Amino acid sequence: MQVLVRDNNVDQALRVLKKKMQREGILREMKQRKAYEKPSEKKAREKAEAVRRARKAARKQMQREGLLPAPKKVVKPTRAPRPAA
C-alpha cells in the first residue's frame, strides 16, 4: 500500500493511509490476528459473516426488483473553494 506525502503534510498522509487500510479490511485482520482464535469461534464468525453477506445480497436484489424501497441518498455539503493567496 502506498500513500504520497504532499508538502510534508504527514498528518494528512496518515489519515489517507488509515482510510485505505480500513477500506481494505487490514485493520480488522490485524485485530483478529492479535490473539488466538479457537477453531469453533472462527467457524462461528465465518458463518455469521456469510449470513450477513447473503442477507445483504438478497436485500440488494429485492431493491433492484423494486420489492423494497432504495435507501435514501445522503447529500454531502460541498466545500467552498479556498481563496487564492
PDB file of C-alpha atoms in Angstrom:
ATOM      1  CA  MET A   1       0.000   0.000   0.000  1.00  0.00           C
ATOM      2  CA  GLN A   2       1.356   3.394  -0.923  1.00  0.00           C
ATOM      3  CA  VAL A   3       0.463   6.941   0.115  1.00  0.00           C
ATOM      4  CA  LEU A   4       2.013  10.106  -1.254  1.00  0.00           C
ATOM      5  CA  VAL A   5       3.063  12.811   1.210  1.00  0.00           C
ATOM      6  CA  ARG A   6       2.407  16.234  -0.259  1.00  0.00           C
ATOM      7  CA  ASP A   7       4.033  19.408   1.085  1.00  0.00           C
ATOM      8  CA  ASN A   8       5.498  17.473   4.052  1.00  0.00           C
ATOM      9  CA  ASN A   9       1.953  17.048   5.386  1.00  0.00           C
ATOM     10  CA  VAL A  10       2.431  13.763   7.236  1.00  0.00           C
ATOM     11  CA  ASP A  11      -0.810  14.092   9.221  1.00  0.00           C
ATOM     12  CA  GLN A  12      -2.912  14.141   6.053  1.00  0.00           C
ATOM     13  CA  ALA A  13      -0.937  11.212   4.611  1.00  0.00           C
ATOM     14  CA  LEU A  14      -1.558   9.211   7.801  1.00  0.00           C
ATOM     15  CA  ARG A  15      -5.302   9.907   7.596  1.00  0.00           C
ATOM     16  CA  VAL A  16      -5.326   8.741   3.973  1.00  0.00           C
ATOM     17  CA  LEU A  17      -3.346   5.606   4.877  1.00  0.00           C
ATOM     18  CA  LYS A  18      -5.704   4.732   7.743  1.00  0.00           C
ATOM     19  CA  LYS A  19      -8.731   5.216   5.485  1.00  0.00           C
ATOM     20  CA  LYS A  20      -7.201   2.944   2.814  1.00  0.00           C
ATOM     21  CA  MET A  21      -6.363   0.287   5.401  1.00  0.00           C
ATOM     22  CA  GLN A  22      -9.893   0.477   6.806  1.00  0.00           C
ATOM     23  CA  ARG A  23     -11.379   0.036   3.335  1.00  0.00           C
ATOM     24  CA  GLU A  24      -9.180  -2.981   2.598  1.00  0.00           C
ATOM     25  CA  GLY A  25     -10.024  -4.624   5.936  1.00  0.00           C
ATOM     26  CA  ILE A  26      -6.394  -4.731   7.069  1.00  0.00           C
ATOM     27  CA  LEU A  27      -7.136  -3.200  10.484  1.00  0.00           C
ATOM     28  CA  ARG A  28      -9.833  -5.806  11.194  1.00  0.00           C
ATOM     29  CA  GLU A  29      -7.486  -8.615  10.158  1.00  0.00           C
ATOM     30  CA  MET A  30      -4.669  -7.258  12.332  1.00  0.00           C
ATOM     31  CA  LYS A  31      -7.037  -7.119  15.311  1.00  0.00           C
ATOM     32  CA  GLN A  32      -8.093 -10.735  14.684  1.00  0.00           C
ATOM     33  CA  ARG A  33      -4.522 -11.978  14.409  1.00  0.00           C
ATOM     34  CA  LYS A  34      -3.516 -10.216  17.633  1.00  0.00           C
ATOM     35  CA  ALA A  35      -4.870 -13.106  19.714  1.00  0.00           C
ATOM     36  CA  TYR A  36      -5.507 -16.790  19.069  1.00  0.00           C
ATOM     37  CA  GLU A  37      -8.957 -17.631  17.788  1.00  0.00           C
ATOM     38  CA  LYS A  38     -10.324 -21.063  18.603  1.00  0.00           C
ATOM     39  CA  PRO A  39     -11.412 -23.083  15.569  1.00  0.00           C
ATOM     40  CA  SER A  40     -15.014 -23.179  16.853  1.00  0.00           C
ATOM     41  CA  GLU A  41     -15.030 -19.362  17.224  1.00  0.00           C
ATOM     42  CA  LYS A  42     -13.533 -18.952  13.758  1.00  0.00           C
ATOM     43  CA  LYS A  43     -16.193 -21.236  12.281  1.00  0.00           C
ATOM     44  CA  ALA A  44     -18.990 -19.309  14.035  1.00  0.00           C
ATOM     45  CA  ARG A  45     -17.563 -15.943  12.923  1.00  0.00           C
ATOM     46  CA  GLU A  46     -17.187 -17.044   9.308  1.00  0.00           C
ATOM     47  CA  LYS A  47     -20.722 -18.446   9.293  1.00  0.00           C
ATOM     48  CA  ALA A  48     -22.094 -15.179  10.705  1.00  0.00           C
ATOM     49  CA  GLU A  49     -20.184 -13.210   8.048  1.00  0.00           C
ATOM     50  CA  ALA A  50     -21.586 -15.469   5.319  1.00  0.00           C
ATOM     51  CA  VAL A  51     -25.139 -14.972   6.635  1.00  0.00           C
ATOM     52  CA  ARG A  52     -24.587 -11.205   6.710  1.00  0.00           C
ATOM     53  CA  ARG A  53     -23.304 -11.227   3.119  1.00  0.00           C
ATOM     54  CA  ALA A  54     -26.240 -13.384   1.940  1.00  0.00           C
ATOM     55  CA  ARG A  55     -28.784 -11.096   3.614  1.00  0.00           C
ATOM     56  CA  LYS A  56     -27.139  -8.041   2.096  1.00  0.00           C
ATOM     57  CA  ALA A  57     -27.145  -9.634  -1.372  1.00  0.00           C
ATOM     58  CA  ALA A  58     -30.818 -10.601  -1.004  1.00  0.00           C
ATOM     59  CA  ARG A  59     -31.703  -7.075   0.158  1.00  0.00           C
ATOM     60  CA  LYS A  60     -29.859  -5.534  -2.809  1.00  0.00           C
ATOM     61  CA  GLN A  61     -31.625  -7.944  -5.206  1.00  0.00           C
ATOM     62  CA  MET A  62     -35.032  -7.040  -3.785  1.00  0.00           C
ATOM     63  CA  GLN A  63     -34.219  -3.333  -4.124  1.00  0.00           C
ATOM     64  CA  ARG A  64     -33.232  -3.856  -7.765  1.00  0.00           C
ATOM     65  CA  GLU A  65     -36.510  -5.681  -8.406  1.00  0.00           C
ATOM     66  CA  GLY A  66     -38.484  -2.889  -6.756  1.00  0.00           C
ATOM     67  CA  LEU A  67     -39.812  -5.003  -3.885  1.00  0.00           C
ATOM     68  CA  LEU A  68     -38.018  -2.844  -1.299  1.00  0.00           C
ATOM     69  CA  PRO A  69     -37.513   0.911  -1.386  1.00  0.00           C
ATOM     70  CA  ALA A  70     -33.966   2.014  -2.148  1.00  0.00           C
ATOM     71  CA  PRO A  71     -32.087   3.662   0.738  1.00  0.00           C
ATOM     72  CA  LYS A  72     -32.147   7.426   0.882  1.00  0.00           C
ATOM     73  CA  LYS A  73     -29.067   9.030  -0.628  1.00  0.00           C
ATOM     74  CA  VAL A  74     -27.057  11.209   1.747  1.00  0.00           C
ATOM     75  CA  VAL A  75     -26.195  14.546   0.172  1.00  0.00           C
ATOM     76  CA  LYS A  76     -22.843  15.820   1.377  1.00  0.00           C
ATOM     77  CA  PRO A  77     -22.462  19.580   1.612  1.00  0.00           C
ATOM     78  CA  THR A  78     -19.971  20.935  -0.896  1.00  0.00           C
ATOM     79  CA  ARG A  79     -16.958  22.792   0.364  1.00  0.00           C
ATOM     80  CA  ALA A  80     -16.308  26.304  -0.818  1.00  0.00           C
ATOM     81  CA  PRO A  81     -13.069  26.684  -2.788  1.00  0.00           C
ATOM     82  CA  ARG A  82     -10.161  28.276  -0.962  1.00  0.00           C
ATOM     83  CA  PRO A  83      -9.454  31.898  -1.835  1.00  0.00           C
ATOM     84  CA  ALA A  84      -6.283  32.399  -3.871  1.00  0.00           C
ATOM     85  CA  ALA A  85      -3.459  33.864  -1.819  1.00  0.00           C
TER      86      ALA A  85
END
